[in-house]
Amino acid sequence: MRQSQLFATTLREAPAEAEVASHRLLLRAGYIRQLAAGIYTYMPLGRRVLRNVEAIVRQELERAGAQELLMPALQPAELWKDSGRYDAYGPELIRLSDRHGREFALGPTHEEVITTLVKNEIGSYRRLPVTLYQVQTKFRDERRPRSGLLRGREFLMKDAYSFDATLEGLDRSYRKMYDAYHRIFERCGLRFRAVEADAGAIGGEGGTHEFMALADIGEDIVVVCPHCDYAANLEQAASKAELAEHRGKSVPAIETIHTPDVRTIEQLTRHLAIQAGDVIKTIIYSADGNPVAVLVRGDHEVNELKVKNLLGANEIVLADSETVMKATGAEIGFAGPIGLSIPLLVDEAVAAMERGIAGGNETDYHIGNVVPGRDFSVERSGDFRSVKEGELCSRCEEGRLQFVKGIEVGHVFKLGTKYSEALGAGYLDANGKEQSIIMGCYGIGVSRVVAAIVEQHHDERGMVWPTSVAPYLVHLVPVSVKDETQRQVAEDLYGTLQRMGIEVLMDDRDERAGVKFKDADLIGLPIRIVIGKDAADGNVEYAERHSGEKRLVPVAEALDLISGANAASLH
Ligand code: 9G3
């Protein structure tokens, strides 16, 4: 491609609202242009990257045995009403009516559509298992679309759905997708971690993983162990509680302490000159309307998801002051485990304390010398706390957990029969009995992957594309197109590379060298060939954008180096 003809202009500056690197650089280098908030045009350079990412995704999905189809974006509202999700989603689900007044939604995802399709196609277990996928535009009316392609309102997703007759089959389908995702993100040049995540709103058979591309601007916290391969999202992560060296000496009987108006941990530790870790914090929740007390050490936080999962509750909220008064006989801030008649969930770090200070279940009073197991029951003890950085890894019990930021680029779910039951997608098993199909679903934010790659591969001068996804492999830069020798050598190289099937962009513009080099840095192609005054001796400069390495080589050697890089990148 000749840059003088390329439909792209580079910008000196990005608009003020562009904050993260990928948003700024993709705009400045002419890869994307915004049409409206969260809605983008992929310019030729950006489209080529998107297509390269799609190609990797398709190759790995096909290799995993998935079959590609393409579903409509316009989805009849009835499907969402049948699945019960029409009202579950608010303004994020874009709704519209057609000319006949029939209601539709612009597809944010396709569980309802694909399940209905399969329901009408699969009658017998003999047609199972099957995994279907598409690469298609999704619509989600984000309240605050931001960071360019990282969080758009119209974006490209690869969504796959697996259909099995048994849970073992689902495990196999899930594993194939999980492994394909590792290959995809590795080939895209992403540093990522697959983290155990909670099934969340989609409510499947449990067993779900998020693929997080590591980046400081990521919105999610990933808990990783530097010593082993443990990784989990913050909601799910578990640490090994470093249990207080166990009680040897006997602890005196409990004592009541007058603590007027001392309601918070911070006030209590100051009032009694103790550490937060000496406190037994008692938080009262309403779990599906039933009060429950959760005990964690004063320096820990309750992990409400873990409590919800253990109780199997649909909803868990902090109890209001009336509920707290009814359950404890005291105002909020004085709840304690002794004498409570509601269930006690005791975090293991509390159960291991030698003694602690706890609320007195009487306004303005706390209790000292409280011994877990002696003064209150610890039979319902477990992991109810959120992990903190520096705690011991729960898997290897050697590494100290670290918090890193991540961008969710993929998410795989075991759905079970949630949708097949709701929509009546069954099959006849070998005994002729009607069974519900067992599903999994697997998403990759294809357009988000483009931005995540930039977040991980850029420097102060611009983007640094991995060869596997770069819009072109080679950037030919003749220093002066007015110099007949330089122009000729460049034209010959351009022709040769094209005949070799190498993707090449030639900066044939009549611009100063400085402008050309700055633009080349910004656009970020992996290999740059500078044709300058040494062209007279048949030499050109071979430069790698990633390593910054430059060397003067004869044209023939430059071609060998490029051909090698091309083969390596399967470009
Ligand atoms: C909606 C809206 C937004 C949504 C959803 C539904 C996220 C919704 C979860 C998923 C789960 C998987 C298949 C590919 C992988 C992800 N945002 N989700 O269901 F109506 Cl407005 O999409 N779907």
PDB file of N, CA and C and ligand atoms in Angstrom, residues 80 85 89 92-94 108-111 139-141 157-161 202 411 413 419 441-444, ligand 1:
ATOM      1  N   TRP A  80     -36.563 -12.806  24.515  1.00  0.00           N
ATOM      2  CA  TRP A  80     -36.043 -12.322  25.796  1.00  0.00           C
ATOM      3  C   TRP A  80     -37.113 -12.389  26.865  1.00  0.00           C
ATOM      4  N   ARG A  85     -35.350 -12.579  30.538  1.00  0.00           N
ATOM      5  CA  ARG A  85     -34.277 -11.585  30.696  1.00  0.00           C
ATOM      6  C   ARG A  85     -34.689 -10.204  30.188  1.00  0.00           C
ATOM      7  N   TYR A  89     -32.752  -6.780  32.256  1.00  0.00           N
ATOM      8  CA  TYR A  89     -31.794  -5.758  31.800  1.00  0.00           C
ATOM      9  C   TYR A  89     -32.523  -4.451  31.556  1.00  0.00           C
ATOM     10  N   GLU A  92     -29.478  -0.710  29.301  1.00  0.00           N
ATOM     11  CA  GLU A  92     -28.316  -1.230  28.569  1.00  0.00           C
ATOM     12  C   GLU A  92     -28.768  -2.045  27.356  1.00  0.00           C
ATOM     13  N   LEU A  93     -29.964  -2.623  27.447  1.00  0.00           N
ATOM     14  CA  LEU A  93     -30.496  -3.412  26.329  1.00  0.00           C
ATOM     15  C   LEU A  93     -31.226  -2.458  25.382  1.00  0.00           C
ATOM     16  N   ILE A  94     -30.685  -2.325  24.181  1.00  0.00           N
ATOM     17  CA  ILE A  94     -31.274  -1.369  23.226  1.00  0.00           C
ATOM     18  C   ILE A  94     -32.509  -1.997  22.601  1.00  0.00           C
ATOM     19  N   PRO A 108     -27.210  -7.855  22.506  1.00  0.00           N
ATOM     20  CA  PRO A 108     -25.999  -7.665  23.309  1.00  0.00           C
ATOM     21  C   PRO A 108     -25.237  -8.984  23.472  1.00  0.00           C
ATOM     22  N   THR A 109     -25.942 -10.068  23.199  1.00  0.00           N
ATOM     23  CA  THR A 109     -25.413 -11.421  23.290  1.00  0.00           C
ATOM     24  C   THR A 109     -26.462 -12.318  22.657  1.00  0.00           C
ATOM     25  N   HIS A 110     -26.172 -13.612  22.485  1.00  0.00           N
ATOM     26  CA  HIS A 110     -27.077 -14.411  21.653  1.00  0.00           C
ATOM     27  C   HIS A 110     -27.523 -15.739  22.246  1.00  0.00           C
ATOM     28  N   GLU A 111     -27.553 -15.840  23.576  1.00  0.00           N
ATOM     29  CA  GLU A 111     -28.019 -17.117  24.158  1.00  0.00           C
ATOM     30  C   GLU A 111     -29.426 -17.471  23.670  1.00  0.00           C
ATOM     31  N   PHE A 139     -24.423  -4.947  20.718  1.00  0.00           N
ATOM     32  CA  PHE A 139     -24.891  -3.619  21.137  1.00  0.00           C
ATOM     33  C   PHE A 139     -25.219  -3.641  22.623  1.00  0.00           C
ATOM     34  N   ARG A 140     -24.530  -2.792  23.373  1.00  0.00           N
ATOM     35  CA  ARG A 140     -24.849  -2.644  24.798  1.00  0.00           C
ATOM     36  C   ARG A 140     -24.759  -1.151  25.115  1.00  0.00           C
ATOM     37  N   ASP A 141     -25.863  -0.566  25.523  1.00  0.00           N
ATOM     38  CA  ASP A 141     -25.885   0.876  25.720  1.00  0.00           C
ATOM     39  C   ASP A 141     -25.239   1.232  27.063  1.00  0.00           C
ATOM     40  N   MET A 157     -17.710  -9.002  18.856  1.00  0.00           N
ATOM     41  CA  MET A 157     -17.488 -10.106  19.787  1.00  0.00           C
ATOM     42  C   MET A 157     -17.468 -11.427  19.022  1.00  0.00           C
ATOM     43  N   LYS A 158     -16.600 -12.325  19.447  1.00  0.00           N
ATOM     44  CA  LYS A 158     -16.734 -13.713  19.017  1.00  0.00           C
ATOM     45  C   LYS A 158     -17.497 -14.366  20.143  1.00  0.00           C
ATOM     46  N   ASP A 159     -18.701 -14.857  19.835  1.00  0.00           N
ATOM     47  CA  ASP A 159     -19.430 -15.584  20.863  1.00  0.00           C
ATOM     48  C   ASP A 159     -19.715 -16.986  20.373  1.00  0.00           C
ATOM     49  N   ALA A 160     -19.357 -17.947  21.224  1.00  0.00           N
ATOM     50  CA  ALA A 160     -19.520 -19.369  20.884  1.00  0.00           C
ATOM     51  C   ALA A 160     -20.438 -20.017  21.910  1.00  0.00           C
ATOM     52  N   TYR A 161     -21.122 -21.071  21.467  1.00  0.00           N
ATOM     53  CA  TYR A 161     -22.062 -21.757  22.345  1.00  0.00           C
ATOM     54  C   TYR A 161     -21.910 -23.249  22.123  1.00  0.00           C
ATOM     55  N   ILE A 202     -25.210 -14.676  34.965  1.00  0.00           N
ATOM     56  CA  ILE A 202     -25.624 -15.638  33.946  1.00  0.00           C
ATOM     57  C   ILE A 202     -25.994 -16.963  34.595  1.00  0.00           C
ATOM     58  N   HIS A 411     -14.318 -14.557  28.284  1.00  0.00           N
ATOM     59  CA  HIS A 411     -15.067 -15.065  29.429  1.00  0.00           C
ATOM     60  C   HIS A 411     -15.731 -16.348  28.984  1.00  0.00           C
ATOM     61  N   PHE A 413     -18.150 -19.712  30.155  1.00  0.00           N
ATOM     62  CA  PHE A 413     -19.140 -20.069  31.172  1.00  0.00           C
ATOM     63  C   PHE A 413     -19.660 -21.474  30.962  1.00  0.00           C
ATOM     64  N   TYR A 419     -30.807 -21.924  29.793  1.00  0.00           N
ATOM     65  CA  TYR A 419     -31.521 -21.434  28.610  1.00  0.00           C
ATOM     66  C   TYR A 419     -32.296 -22.532  27.904  1.00  0.00           C
ATOM     67  N   CYS A 441     -21.148 -21.224  27.151  1.00  0.00           N
ATOM     68  CA  CYS A 441     -20.982 -20.086  26.237  1.00  0.00           C
ATOM     69  C   CYS A 441     -19.626 -19.442  26.463  1.00  0.00           C
ATOM     70  N   TYR A 442     -19.086 -18.886  25.392  1.00  0.00           N
ATOM     71  CA  TYR A 442     -17.675 -18.492  25.370  1.00  0.00           C
ATOM     72  C   TYR A 442     -17.520 -17.201  24.561  1.00  0.00           C
ATOM     73  N   GLY A 443     -17.077 -16.128  25.237  1.00  0.00           N
ATOM     74  CA  GLY A 443     -16.983 -14.851  24.526  1.00  0.00           C
ATOM     75  C   GLY A 443     -15.562 -14.320  24.469  1.00  0.00           C
ATOM     76  N   ILE A 444     -15.266 -13.630  23.371  1.00  0.00           N
ATOM     77  CA  ILE A 444     -14.017 -12.866  23.267  1.00  0.00           C
ATOM     78  C   ILE A 444     -14.395 -11.495  22.718  1.00  0.00           C
TER      79      ILE A 444
HETATM   80  C1  9G3 B   1     -27.878  -8.039  28.103  1.00  0.00           C
HETATM   81  C2  9G3 B   1     -27.132  -6.864  28.173  1.00  0.00           C
HETATM   82  C3  9G3 B   1     -25.806  -6.893  28.543  1.00  0.00           C
HETATM   83  C4  9G3 B   1     -25.216  -8.119  28.869  1.00  0.00           C
HETATM   84  C5  9G3 B   1     -25.966  -9.293  28.801  1.00  0.00           C
HETATM   85  C6  9G3 B   1     -27.310  -9.267  28.407  1.00  0.00           C
HETATM   86  C7  9G3 B   1     -23.326  -9.320  29.554  1.00  0.00           C
HETATM   87  C8  9G3 B   1     -25.317 -10.546  29.130  1.00  0.00           C
HETATM   88  C9  9G3 B   1     -23.317 -11.734  29.856  1.00  0.00           C
HETATM   89  C10 9G3 B   1     -22.936 -12.443  28.598  1.00  0.00           C
HETATM   90  C11 9G3 B   1     -22.530 -13.853  28.806  1.00  0.00           C
HETATM   91  C12 9G3 B   1     -21.901 -14.482  27.612  1.00  0.00           C
HETATM   92  C13 9G3 B   1     -22.145 -15.170  25.316  1.00  0.00           C
HETATM   93  C14 9G3 B   1     -20.704 -14.823  25.028  1.00  0.00           C
HETATM   94  C15 9G3 B   1     -19.905 -14.765  26.268  1.00  0.00           C
HETATM   95  C16 9G3 B   1     -20.536 -13.912  27.341  1.00  0.00           C
HETATM   96  N1  9G3 B   1     -23.888  -8.156  29.257  1.00  0.00           N
HETATM   97  N2  9G3 B   1     -24.015 -10.488  29.506  1.00  0.00           N
HETATM   98  O1  9G3 B   1     -25.893 -11.641  29.077  1.00  0.00           O
HETATM   99  F1  9G3 B   1     -29.156  -7.980  27.705  1.00  0.00           F
HETATM  100 CL1  9G3 B   1     -27.887  -5.381  27.732  1.00  0.00          CL
HETATM  101  O2  9G3 B   1     -22.994 -11.920  27.538  1.00  0.00           O
HETATM  102  N3  9G3 B   1     -22.690 -14.371  26.411  1.00  0.00           N
END
